[in-house]
Amino acid sequence: MSGGGGPSLMDSLFQRTLDDLIKGIRLHLPGAAQSSFISKSLDEIRREIKSTDSQTKATALQKLTYLHSLHGIDMSWAAFHAVELTSSPSFLHKKTGYLAASLSFRPSMDVLLLLTNQLRKDLSSTNQHEVSLALECLSVICTPDFARDLTPDIFTLLSGKNFIRKKAIACLLMVFSQYPDAVRVCFKRLVDNLESADNAQTLAATVGVFCELASKEPRSYLPLAPEFYRILVDSRNNWVLIKVLKIFAHLAKLEPRLAKKVVEPICDHMKRSEAKSLVFECVRAIVSSFYEFEFAVKLAVAKIREFLLDSDLNLRYLGLQGLLLVAPNHLWAVLENKEVVIKSLSDVDRNIKLEALRLVMSMVSDDNVVEICRVLIGYALKSDPEFCNEILRSMLSTCSRNVYEIVIDFDWYVSLLAEMARIPHCQNGEEIEFQLIDIGMRVKDVRPELVRAGRDLLIDPALLGNPFIHRILSAAAWVSGEYVKFSRNPFEIMEALLQPRTNLLPPSIRSVYIHSTFKVLSFCLHSFLLPGKGVNSSRSNFVDIEPGFTYSESEQEFTETDHATSSSGFNKRDTFTQEAVVNMLTLVITSLTPLAESHDVEIQERVRNVLGLAQLAQQEISCNHDQKEKMVDKVDLKTSIIIRLINDALSEDFGPVSLSAQERVPVPNGLVLEENLSKLDSICADVQLSISESFSLVKPILLPTDGDSVSNQQNEEDSETSPAESMSLLAEHRKRHGLFYLPSDHNKNASSSFPPANDPNQRDNDVEDLVKLTDESLVLKRKPGSNRPRPVVVKLDEGERLPITVKKTDENDDLISGAVRDVLLGNEASLHSSNPSGRRKGESHSKDKVENFETGNSSKRRSKHRNHGKYVEDKEENSEKSKKKSGGRHKARRRADGGIDVAVQKQVIPDFLL
Amino acid sequence: MIHFVLLISRQGKVRLTKWYSPYSQKERSKVIRELSGMILSRGPKLCNFVEWRGFKVVYKRYASLYFCMCINQEDNELEVLEIIHHYVEILDRYFGSVCELDLIFNFHKAYYILDEVLIAGELQESSKKTVARLVAAQDSLVDAAKEEAASISNIIAQATK
């Protein structure tokens, strides 16, 4: 056949037709055979498409289009051939070319430039089908260049034959979005089409364009409200009515008087219409924008109920959606249909279940959260894994919303979290982990319950086998270690943390376990060696320091109950017997020694720390076996000294720190941040003390919270010089370097939970400032009237977890609405020139500026438009007059202008419907 | 507005794709994959709407073909169902009880008809008769062009003998 790849006559004569290609593809099995056939056909097409015979070329292009649109084959390389065919005199070939273009062209293609002239030619063709092809293509592949160059042609078509006019109108939306200046040319004629309702299709197309435009920036279209109102009342075309309803749903939010006027006809449609689509659109409009009109909402809710009880699943789904829209303003509607909603939770259709779940969540308040969660947990246990997790996820997010706003009983909530962890399909480990720790840090009162729940999770060996809840176990381990002082039986926790099945955990979580071991160990040793000076005493210190701090009360209660239970068998003093402690040490050493050689650095490091402490303690406690009765001796032990230090370090709470806390610390006078640190050596000289061996073994490990490294380091230093005074030294340090301590942000009282400074009266001003700062940043919210006072939840300013999203409007949308406003204002002003004119100097000045900028920017491009210059003049004349009228509409612009102060002026909004 | 129209067979084969919003080729195949997985796995007697990436996809199954249209959250689902039905009826009338094979072998015609029903993601013609008339008019233009081409190619064939 053809030798050099060029098409020959033979190729043309024996070309595979589209049918041949499709049959061939169907003959070959999907997979290798089919794709090799396709690539063979592609080779043929590449050859055929270069043919000079336009029939051969067209067939090749058609085959390629088929492969592109249904098999995803790239055809950008053939773009030029498609352009070539669009200029063919044969309608068949032109059509093939346009189809290929509209399916495959991308805005970035160079070849688009070649199409401009052909499009223009076809747009002004006498054959309306050719015009139609060009418009269709343009509506899909419109670029700013096309829009700019072809706007005049489309403008002409806007008053042509109906068949073409409707297409041109639909096309305008695309043209406007690509080239906002086209609004200035075409907008008036578009509005004319709204008024001349002689043809249903052009009206539908026009309303469609306005519907899309108004959904982006409704304010600009308020002046057209009378037109839309007329359509709403007169039109019997459901397609059009649906769009008009959407427009009014946008407009009514801006203009209450309009809403009042429109709500009646909407209700009429709702009552009268047989078409469910229209009824639902009415319902949606009412509940989203006209929710202040009680009678309308009642009617809408009745319709929703009809939908909910319908046998058609689509209507049920929409009914639930409608309820979801009503819920924020009229919760009663949801409560009225509660049974249907709850029943829908077990619907066959997952989409309906999801909607129902959303609705249930919308009903949640602090009164019923316990009950609803109980019901939902029941459903979660019954549901398939996917929906079960969906339920858990929405429960977690609803309950934690706004820093656990709706949760009053945190003991209940913690036990709920623990219950979720035990649901077999639970895959929300990460979120539960976060919340367990988050609650632990924020809500002091709940810590005993948290430790209890954590213990229950930890001691269950079965849970370790489920990788999905490893994260939860990690939180449980951390909580048990951090708040071990609330534990009924620390030895039990120790055993749970060291149980053999922990080897199923990933290293990162295992190291949390080991670190918690360290905390529990140091707590037990402390209670054993230094009874009386233990947690209890330091706690009572707490209480002394912070009279009136809410949580102290309940904490006292706790200590009391603690003592109460002591009579029934549990007694700290009894628990920490010599034997128990020695046993525990043995357990620690035997279980952890194999891990000292672990390949995971994190595990190895922590294990060695624990072992260092355990071995030292074991040695000394066994040695002093004889003198164990004597407390004094215990106190003098090396271990005791270390333990006291460690305990001091560990017992310090590090509360949550606001993300912006650092920013709020003012740079103090005299602090030069850029200065060279050449003098650092002299400062550090007295800091770098030699550290004895024993200390290197028991280097305290702290959680990486802000500020802890400082105190950590400080602790070590102080312990070397005079360990007994470490507490007060820490305080000293805090006093001296107050700035480096980010206060725990609780509240004034909490920040003084640090050990008291030697002389509290000599506090630095900086510290005071910080206290004030944190004070301001703190929002404490308490709900009165519940039988049990809600515990204090520490809250930092601004939603920490929610990134602030700034709604950004598209620049083009701004330009479009700007242009629309100008055009409409121009119209209005000329119509109602008798309107009183208001002056707004700053405003108009800046507005002109903006426009100068705009026109300057695009003057080159727009020089083609002859009416442009005239337009600007017109506008300037009119702008003054229209200023006053458009008070409402100017709001948006004023905002955009950015803080130009305009004297508050009474807004005069004409009642467009009068 | 309708962002795209997809026709997918029960086996997951694509029969027609029309994109009214810009999607790159990569995105297009991803969308098709995601949606066909989602829609084909749904049981027969469920509701016709699925939520997908913040949009809604309205689909309806006719024989072995799923007709899917993607719309915005706030658009009217029932209206789109009607549009789908409208399109199917027009196809049915044009091909005479349309079947999947008709659409496979006449894919371009399916596009041309769709282009008379929708433009720029909006319904442009709600009258079935009008659409049928317009499509017929275009067909006759095409036929005229074909005849002409046939005669020209005859001339060429004779000339090169």
PDB file of N, CA, C and O in Angstrom, chain A residues 22 26 62 68-70 92 95 103 129 136 163 166-167 170 201 212 243 246 277 281 284 313-314 317-318 321 349 351 355 358, chain B residues 1 15 17-18 25 28 42 45-49 51 74-77 82 104 108 111-112 115-116 119 122 124-126 134 138:
ATOM      1  N   ILE A  22     -16.005   0.103  14.902  1.00  0.00           N
ATOM      2  CA  ILE A  22     -16.762  -0.293  16.090  1.00  0.00           C
ATOM      3  C   ILE A  22     -16.926  -1.803  16.138  1.00  0.00           C
ATOM      4  O   ILE A  22     -16.737  -2.431  17.185  1.00  0.00           O
ATOM      5  N   ARG A  26     -15.521  -4.412  18.985  1.00  0.00           N
ATOM      6  CA  ARG A  26     -16.408  -5.330  19.712  1.00  0.00           C
ATOM      7  C   ARG A  26     -15.977  -6.778  19.530  1.00  0.00           C
ATOM      8  O   ARG A  26     -16.246  -7.627  20.375  1.00  0.00           O
ATOM      9  N   GLN A  62     -13.886  11.248  12.434  1.00  0.00           N
ATOM     10  CA  GLN A  62     -15.047  10.716  13.155  1.00  0.00           C
ATOM     11  C   GLN A  62     -14.655   9.481  13.967  1.00  0.00           C
ATOM     12  O   GLN A  62     -15.057   9.326  15.116  1.00  0.00           O
ATOM     13  N   HIS A  68     -11.866   8.825  21.093  1.00  0.00           N
ATOM     14  CA  HIS A  68     -11.593   9.816  22.149  1.00  0.00           C
ATOM     15  C   HIS A  68     -12.708   9.841  23.193  1.00  0.00           C
ATOM     16  O   HIS A  68     -12.449   9.783  24.384  1.00  0.00           O
ATOM     17  N   SER A  69     -13.939   9.910  22.705  1.00  0.00           N
ATOM     18  CA  SER A  69     -15.004  10.165  23.680  1.00  0.00           C
ATOM     19  C   SER A  69     -15.397   8.907  24.438  1.00  0.00           C
ATOM     20  O   SER A  69     -15.852   8.988  25.568  1.00  0.00           O
ATOM     21  N   LEU A  70     -15.217   7.742  23.842  1.00  0.00           N
ATOM     22  CA  LEU A  70     -15.633   6.533  24.551  1.00  0.00           C
ATOM     23  C   LEU A  70     -14.473   5.699  25.065  1.00  0.00           C
ATOM     24  O   LEU A  70     -14.640   4.897  25.978  1.00  0.00           O
ATOM     25  N   LEU A  92     -21.936  17.951   6.188  1.00  0.00           N
ATOM     26  CA  LEU A  92     -21.561  16.724   6.887  1.00  0.00           C
ATOM     27  C   LEU A  92     -20.175  16.857   7.515  1.00  0.00           C
ATOM     28  O   LEU A  92     -19.958  16.548   8.691  1.00  0.00           O
ATOM     29  N   LYS A  95     -19.982  19.414  10.298  1.00  0.00           N
ATOM     30  CA  LYS A  95     -20.577  18.882  11.512  1.00  0.00           C
ATOM     31  C   LYS A  95     -19.589  17.957  12.234  1.00  0.00           C
ATOM     32  O   LYS A  95     -19.408  18.039  13.452  1.00  0.00           O
ATOM     33  N   LEU A 103     -15.800  18.318  21.531  1.00  0.00           N
ATOM     34  CA  LEU A 103     -15.517  17.248  22.484  1.00  0.00           C
ATOM     35  C   LEU A 103     -14.073  17.255  22.962  1.00  0.00           C
ATOM     36  O   LEU A 103     -13.772  16.760  24.040  1.00  0.00           O
ATOM     37  N   HIS A 129     -28.565  26.050  10.656  1.00  0.00           N
ATOM     38  CA  HIS A 129     -27.954  24.878  11.271  1.00  0.00           C
ATOM     39  C   HIS A 129     -26.449  25.062  11.432  1.00  0.00           C
ATOM     40  O   HIS A 129     -25.849  24.557  12.381  1.00  0.00           O
ATOM     41  N   GLU A 136     -23.041  25.969  19.480  1.00  0.00           N
ATOM     42  CA  GLU A 136     -22.880  24.832  20.378  1.00  0.00           C
ATOM     43  C   GLU A 136     -21.406  24.669  20.731  1.00  0.00           C
ATOM     44  O   GLU A 136     -21.030  24.507  21.899  1.00  0.00           O
ATOM     45  N   PHE A 163     -35.025  29.892  17.110  1.00  0.00           N
ATOM     46  CA  PHE A 163     -34.222  28.682  17.170  1.00  0.00           C
ATOM     47  C   PHE A 163     -32.757  29.014  17.502  1.00  0.00           C
ATOM     48  O   PHE A 163     -32.096  28.355  18.311  1.00  0.00           O
ATOM     49  N   LYS A 166     -32.329  31.270  21.226  1.00  0.00           N
ATOM     50  CA  LYS A 166     -32.231  30.572  22.518  1.00  0.00           C
ATOM     51  C   LYS A 166     -30.824  30.025  22.727  1.00  0.00           C
ATOM     52  O   LYS A 166     -30.292  30.033  23.827  1.00  0.00           O
ATOM     53  N   LYS A 167     -30.200  29.574  21.631  1.00  0.00           N
ATOM     54  CA  LYS A 167     -28.847  29.055  21.763  1.00  0.00           C
ATOM     55  C   LYS A 167     -27.868  30.178  22.072  1.00  0.00           C
ATOM     56  O   LYS A 167     -26.951  30.025  22.887  1.00  0.00           O
ATOM     57  N   ALA A 170     -28.182  31.081  25.732  1.00  0.00           N
ATOM     58  CA  ALA A 170     -27.530  30.114  26.609  1.00  0.00           C
ATOM     59  C   ALA A 170     -26.017  30.269  26.552  1.00  0.00           C
ATOM     60  O   ALA A 170     -25.313  30.124  27.543  1.00  0.00           O
ATOM     61  N   GLN A 201     -39.194  29.015  24.706  1.00  0.00           N
ATOM     62  CA  GLN A 201     -37.819  28.506  24.791  1.00  0.00           C
ATOM     63  C   GLN A 201     -36.806  29.621  25.026  1.00  0.00           C
ATOM     64  O   GLN A 201     -35.879  29.464  25.792  1.00  0.00           O
ATOM     65  N   GLU A 212     -28.300  31.335  36.805  1.00  0.00           N
ATOM     66  CA  GLU A 212     -26.895  31.049  37.082  1.00  0.00           C
ATOM     67  C   GLU A 212     -26.165  32.301  37.575  1.00  0.00           C
ATOM     68  O   GLU A 212     -25.387  32.249  38.510  1.00  0.00           O
ATOM     69  N   LYS A 243     -36.730  27.803  37.684  1.00  0.00           N
ATOM     70  CA  LYS A 243     -35.581  28.727  37.664  1.00  0.00           C
ATOM     71  C   LYS A 243     -35.931  30.047  38.345  1.00  0.00           C
ATOM     72  O   LYS A 243     -35.113  30.615  39.088  1.00  0.00           O
ATOM     73  N   LYS A 246     -35.758  29.771  41.986  1.00  0.00           N
ATOM     74  CA  LYS A 246     -34.375  29.808  42.469  1.00  0.00           C
ATOM     75  C   LYS A 246     -33.875  31.247  42.564  1.00  0.00           C
ATOM     76  O   LYS A 246     -33.204  31.633  43.519  1.00  0.00           O
ATOM     77  N   SER A 277     -41.600  18.193  40.831  1.00  0.00           N
ATOM     78  CA  SER A 277     -40.359  18.973  40.773  1.00  0.00           C
ATOM     79  C   SER A 277     -40.635  20.424  41.146  1.00  0.00           C
ATOM     80  O   SER A 277     -39.875  21.031  41.907  1.00  0.00           O
ATOM     81  N   GLU A 281     -39.425  22.459  44.444  1.00  0.00           N
ATOM     82  CA  GLU A 281     -38.679  23.709  44.329  1.00  0.00           C
ATOM     83  C   GLU A 281     -39.324  24.799  45.189  1.00  0.00           C
ATOM     84  O   GLU A 281     -38.642  25.608  45.824  1.00  0.00           O
ATOM     85  N   ARG A 284     -38.402  24.086  48.736  1.00  0.00           N
ATOM     86  CA  ARG A 284     -37.007  24.450  48.990  1.00  0.00           C
ATOM     87  C   ARG A 284     -36.862  25.971  49.115  1.00  0.00           C
ATOM     88  O   ARG A 284     -36.166  26.463  49.994  1.00  0.00           O
ATOM     89  N   LEU A 313     -39.028   6.310  46.507  1.00  0.00           N
ATOM     90  CA  LEU A 313     -37.816   6.582  47.288  1.00  0.00           C
ATOM     91  C   LEU A 313     -37.236   7.958  46.999  1.00  0.00           C
ATOM     92  O   LEU A 313     -36.702   8.612  47.886  1.00  0.00           O
ATOM     93  N   ASN A 314     -37.363   8.382  45.721  1.00  0.00           N
ATOM     94  CA  ASN A 314     -36.825   9.690  45.382  1.00  0.00           C
ATOM     95  C   ASN A 314     -37.486  10.779  46.206  1.00  0.00           C
ATOM     96  O   ASN A 314     -36.827  11.692  46.712  1.00  0.00           O
ATOM     97  N   TYR A 317     -36.361  10.675  49.800  1.00  0.00           N
ATOM     98  CA  TYR A 317     -35.034  11.280  49.922  1.00  0.00           C
ATOM     99  C   TYR A 317     -35.136  12.803  49.925  1.00  0.00           C
ATOM    100  O   TYR A 317     -34.560  13.484  50.769  1.00  0.00           O
ATOM    101  N   LEU A 318     -35.908  13.319  48.985  1.00  0.00           N
ATOM    102  CA  LEU A 318     -36.047  14.775  48.909  1.00  0.00           C
ATOM    103  C   LEU A 318     -36.762  15.310  50.138  1.00  0.00           C
ATOM    104  O   LEU A 318     -36.463  16.406  50.617  1.00  0.00           O
ATOM    105  N   GLN A 321     -34.303  15.732  52.718  1.00  0.00           N
ATOM    106  CA  GLN A 321     -33.490  16.909  52.407  1.00  0.00           C
ATOM    107  C   GLN A 321     -34.216  18.189  52.774  1.00  0.00           C
ATOM    108  O   GLN A 321     -33.617  19.125  53.300  1.00  0.00           O
ATOM    109  N   ASP A 349     -31.860   1.989  51.369  1.00  0.00           N
ATOM    110  CA  ASP A 349     -30.999   2.855  50.568  1.00  0.00           C
ATOM    111  C   ASP A 349     -30.032   3.612  51.464  1.00  0.00           C
ATOM    112  O   ASP A 349     -30.425   4.320  52.381  1.00  0.00           O
ATOM    113  N   ASN A 351     -28.233   6.176  50.806  1.00  0.00           N
ATOM    114  CA  ASN A 351     -28.353   7.632  50.723  1.00  0.00           C
ATOM    115  C   ASN A 351     -29.423   8.151  51.662  1.00  0.00           C
ATOM    116  O   ASN A 351     -29.270   9.198  52.294  1.00  0.00           O
ATOM    117  N   GLU A 355     -29.032  10.703  54.908  1.00  0.00           N
ATOM    118  CA  GLU A 355     -29.832  11.912  55.128  1.00  0.00           C
ATOM    119  C   GLU A 355     -30.495  11.866  56.501  1.00  0.00           C
ATOM    120  O   GLU A 355     -30.528  12.855  57.233  1.00  0.00           O
ATOM    121  N   ARG A 358     -28.087  12.635  59.186  1.00  0.00           N
ATOM    122  CA  ARG A 358     -27.840  14.081  59.273  1.00  0.00           C
ATOM    123  C   ARG A 358     -28.960  14.769  60.032  1.00  0.00           C
ATOM    124  O   ARG A 358     -28.723  15.672  60.837  1.00  0.00           O
TER     125      ARG A 358
ATOM    126  N   MET B   1     -26.984  24.130  36.873  1.00  0.00           N
ATOM    127  CA  MET B   1     -26.522  23.758  35.550  1.00  0.00           C
ATOM    128  C   MET B   1     -25.974  22.341  35.563  1.00  0.00           C
ATOM    129  O   MET B   1     -25.500  21.856  36.587  1.00  0.00           O
ATOM    130  N   ARG B  15     -20.772   4.916  26.999  1.00  0.00           N
ATOM    131  CA  ARG B  15     -21.447   5.001  25.711  1.00  0.00           C
ATOM    132  C   ARG B  15     -21.563   6.429  25.211  1.00  0.00           C
ATOM    133  O   ARG B  15     -21.786   6.661  24.032  1.00  0.00           O
ATOM    134  N   THR B  17     -20.179  10.657  26.496  1.00  0.00           N
ATOM    135  CA  THR B  17     -19.743  11.594  27.547  1.00  0.00           C
ATOM    136  C   THR B  17     -19.827  12.995  26.981  1.00  0.00           C
ATOM    137  O   THR B  17     -19.358  13.246  25.874  1.00  0.00           O
ATOM    138  N   LYS B  18     -20.460  13.853  27.732  1.00  0.00           N
ATOM    139  CA  LYS B  18     -20.503  15.247  27.269  1.00  0.00           C
ATOM    140  C   LYS B  18     -20.187  16.120  28.481  1.00  0.00           C
ATOM    141  O   LYS B  18     -20.833  15.989  29.522  1.00  0.00           O
ATOM    142  N   GLN B  25      -8.501  15.625  30.602  1.00  0.00           N
ATOM    143  CA  GLN B  25      -8.716  14.233  30.209  1.00  0.00           C
ATOM    144  C   GLN B  25      -8.534  13.310  31.412  1.00  0.00           C
ATOM    145  O   GLN B  25      -9.272  12.340  31.599  1.00  0.00           O
ATOM    146  N   ARG B  28     -11.445  13.496  33.651  1.00  0.00           N
ATOM    147  CA  ARG B  28     -12.596  12.851  33.031  1.00  0.00           C
ATOM    148  C   ARG B  28     -12.576  11.361  33.297  1.00  0.00           C
ATOM    149  O   ARG B  28     -13.582  10.786  33.719  1.00  0.00           O
ATOM    150  N   ARG B  42     -25.158   0.192  42.959  1.00  0.00           N
ATOM    151  CA  ARG B  42     -26.402   0.424  43.699  1.00  0.00           C
ATOM    152  C   ARG B  42     -27.506  -0.524  43.234  1.00  0.00           C
ATOM    153  O   ARG B  42     -27.604  -0.850  42.066  1.00  0.00           O
ATOM    154  N   LYS B  45     -33.841  -0.923  43.224  1.00  0.00           N
ATOM    155  CA  LYS B  45     -34.994  -0.118  43.622  1.00  0.00           C
ATOM    156  C   LYS B  45     -34.625   0.939  44.647  1.00  0.00           C
ATOM    157  O   LYS B  45     -35.290   1.087  45.678  1.00  0.00           O
ATOM    158  N   LEU B  46     -33.559   1.654  44.381  1.00  0.00           N
ATOM    159  CA  LEU B  46     -33.137   2.704  45.314  1.00  0.00           C
ATOM    160  C   LEU B  46     -33.403   4.064  44.682  1.00  0.00           C
ATOM    161  O   LEU B  46     -33.843   4.156  43.543  1.00  0.00           O
ATOM    162  N   CYS B  47     -33.129   5.103  45.440  1.00  0.00           N
ATOM    163  CA  CYS B  47     -33.411   6.421  44.883  1.00  0.00           C
ATOM    164  C   CYS B  47     -32.377   6.782  43.820  1.00  0.00           C
ATOM    165  O   CYS B  47     -31.298   6.197  43.749  1.00  0.00           O
ATOM    166  N   ASN B  48     -32.712   7.736  42.976  1.00  0.00           N
ATOM    167  CA  ASN B  48     -31.916   8.004  41.787  1.00  0.00           C
ATOM    168  C   ASN B  48     -30.861   9.087  41.969  1.00  0.00           C
ATOM    169  O   ASN B  48     -30.348   9.616  40.997  1.00  0.00           O
ATOM    170  N   PHE B  49     -30.564   9.412  43.202  1.00  0.00           N
ATOM    171  CA  PHE B  49     -29.606  10.492  43.428  1.00  0.00           C
ATOM    172  C   PHE B  49     -28.430   9.977  44.250  1.00  0.00           C
ATOM    173  O   PHE B  49     -28.631   9.249  45.217  1.00  0.00           O
ATOM    174  N   GLU B  51     -24.792  11.532  46.108  1.00  0.00           N
ATOM    175  CA  GLU B  51     -23.940  12.690  46.367  1.00  0.00           C
ATOM    176  C   GLU B  51     -22.524  12.303  46.022  1.00  0.00           C
ATOM    177  O   GLU B  51     -22.079  11.195  46.303  1.00  0.00           O
ATOM    178  N   GLU B  74     -27.697  22.678  44.828  1.00  0.00           N
ATOM    179  CA  GLU B  74     -28.972  23.360  44.983  1.00  0.00           C
ATOM    180  C   GLU B  74     -29.875  23.201  43.760  1.00  0.00           C
ATOM    181  O   GLU B  74     -30.965  23.746  43.721  1.00  0.00           O
ATOM    182  N   ASP B  75     -29.418  22.458  42.760  1.00  0.00           N
ATOM    183  CA  ASP B  75     -30.274  22.259  41.593  1.00  0.00           C
ATOM    184  C   ASP B  75     -31.388  21.265  41.900  1.00  0.00           C
ATOM    185  O   ASP B  75     -31.339  20.546  42.884  1.00  0.00           O
ATOM    186  N   ASN B  76     -32.351  21.247  41.010  1.00  0.00           N
ATOM    187  CA  ASN B  76     -33.548  20.433  41.241  1.00  0.00           C
ATOM    188  C   ASN B  76     -33.383  19.026  40.645  1.00  0.00           C
ATOM    189  O   ASN B  76     -33.324  18.860  39.429  1.00  0.00           O
ATOM    190  N   GLU B  77     -33.342  18.047  41.524  1.00  0.00           N
ATOM    191  CA  GLU B  77     -33.090  16.674  41.088  1.00  0.00           C
ATOM    192  C   GLU B  77     -34.213  16.147  40.200  1.00  0.00           C
ATOM    193  O   GLU B  77     -33.956  15.487  39.186  1.00  0.00           O
ATOM    194  N   GLU B  82     -36.432  14.526  34.839  1.00  0.00           N
ATOM    195  CA  GLU B  82     -37.324  14.752  33.706  1.00  0.00           C
ATOM    196  C   GLU B  82     -36.528  15.010  32.439  1.00  0.00           C
ATOM    197  O   GLU B  82     -36.905  14.571  31.350  1.00  0.00           O
ATOM    198  N   ILE B 104     -24.375   2.860  20.114  1.00  0.00           N
ATOM    199  CA  ILE B 104     -22.966   2.543  19.873  1.00  0.00           C
ATOM    200  C   ILE B 104     -22.603   2.883  18.427  1.00  0.00           C
ATOM    201  O   ILE B 104     -21.609   3.552  18.152  1.00  0.00           O
ATOM    202  N   HIS B 108     -22.379   9.560  17.031  1.00  0.00           N
ATOM    203  CA  HIS B 108     -22.415  10.977  16.656  1.00  0.00           C
ATOM    204  C   HIS B 108     -23.845  11.496  16.645  1.00  0.00           C
ATOM    205  O   HIS B 108     -24.101  12.631  17.028  1.00  0.00           O
ATOM    206  N   TYR B 111     -24.952  12.351  20.012  1.00  0.00           N
ATOM    207  CA  TYR B 111     -24.429  13.663  20.391  1.00  0.00           C
ATOM    208  C   TYR B 111     -25.246  14.794  19.777  1.00  0.00           C
ATOM    209  O   TYR B 111     -25.561  15.782  20.434  1.00  0.00           O
ATOM    210  N   TYR B 112     -25.549  14.647  18.472  1.00  0.00           N
ATOM    211  CA  TYR B 112     -26.276  15.740  17.822  1.00  0.00           C
ATOM    212  C   TYR B 112     -27.645  15.947  18.463  1.00  0.00           C
ATOM    213  O   TYR B 112     -28.093  17.078  18.642  1.00  0.00           O
ATOM    214  N   ASP B 115     -27.234  17.662  21.672  1.00  0.00           N
ATOM    215  CA  ASP B 115     -26.938  19.088  21.480  1.00  0.00           C
ATOM    216  C   ASP B 115     -28.178  19.898  21.156  1.00  0.00           C
ATOM    217  O   ASP B 115     -28.173  21.120  21.313  1.00  0.00           O
ATOM    218  N   GLU B 116     -29.220  19.218  20.686  1.00  0.00           N
ATOM    219  CA  GLU B 116     -30.473  19.951  20.481  1.00  0.00           C
ATOM    220  C   GLU B 116     -31.305  20.010  21.754  1.00  0.00           C
ATOM    221  O   GLU B 116     -32.215  20.810  21.880  1.00  0.00           O
ATOM    222  N   ILE B 119     -27.910  22.801  25.962  1.00  0.00           N
ATOM    223  CA  ILE B 119     -26.802  23.641  25.521  1.00  0.00           C
ATOM    224  C   ILE B 119     -26.236  24.346  26.752  1.00  0.00           C
ATOM    225  O   ILE B 119     -26.984  24.758  27.639  1.00  0.00           O
ATOM    226  N   GLU B 122     -27.730  23.578  30.045  1.00  0.00           N
ATOM    227  CA  GLU B 122     -29.134  23.900  30.355  1.00  0.00           C
ATOM    228  C   GLU B 122     -30.038  23.257  29.305  1.00  0.00           C
ATOM    229  O   GLU B 122     -29.626  23.061  28.161  1.00  0.00           O
ATOM    230  N   GLN B 124     -32.507  23.305  26.481  1.00  0.00           N
ATOM    231  CA  GLN B 124     -32.814  24.374  25.522  1.00  0.00           C
ATOM    232  C   GLN B 124     -34.119  24.136  24.795  1.00  0.00           C
ATOM    233  O   GLN B 124     -34.681  25.070  24.226  1.00  0.00           O
ATOM    234  N   GLU B 125     -34.596  22.916  24.768  1.00  0.00           N
ATOM    235  CA  GLU B 125     -35.822  22.672  24.011  1.00  0.00           C
ATOM    236  C   GLU B 125     -36.654  21.623  24.739  1.00  0.00           C
ATOM    237  O   GLU B 125     -36.238  20.488  24.896  1.00  0.00           O
ATOM    238  N   SER B 126     -37.831  22.034  25.196  1.00  0.00           N
ATOM    239  CA  SER B 126     -38.636  21.091  25.966  1.00  0.00           C
ATOM    240  C   SER B 126     -39.683  20.396  25.107  1.00  0.00           C
ATOM    241  O   SER B 126     -40.426  19.568  25.591  1.00  0.00           O
ATOM    242  N   LEU B 134     -35.881  19.418  14.062  1.00  0.00           N
ATOM    243  CA  LEU B 134     -34.556  19.986  13.825  1.00  0.00           C
ATOM    244  C   LEU B 134     -33.556  18.904  13.442  1.00  0.00           C
ATOM    245  O   LEU B 134     -32.753  19.075  12.518  1.00  0.00           O
ATOM    246  N   GLN B 138     -31.458  18.552   9.898  1.00  0.00           N
ATOM    247  CA  GLN B 138     -30.007  18.397   9.794  1.00  0.00           C
ATOM    248  C   GLN B 138     -29.663  17.130   9.033  1.00  0.00           C
ATOM    249  O   GLN B 138     -28.717  17.104   8.234  1.00  0.00           O
TER     250      GLN B 138
END
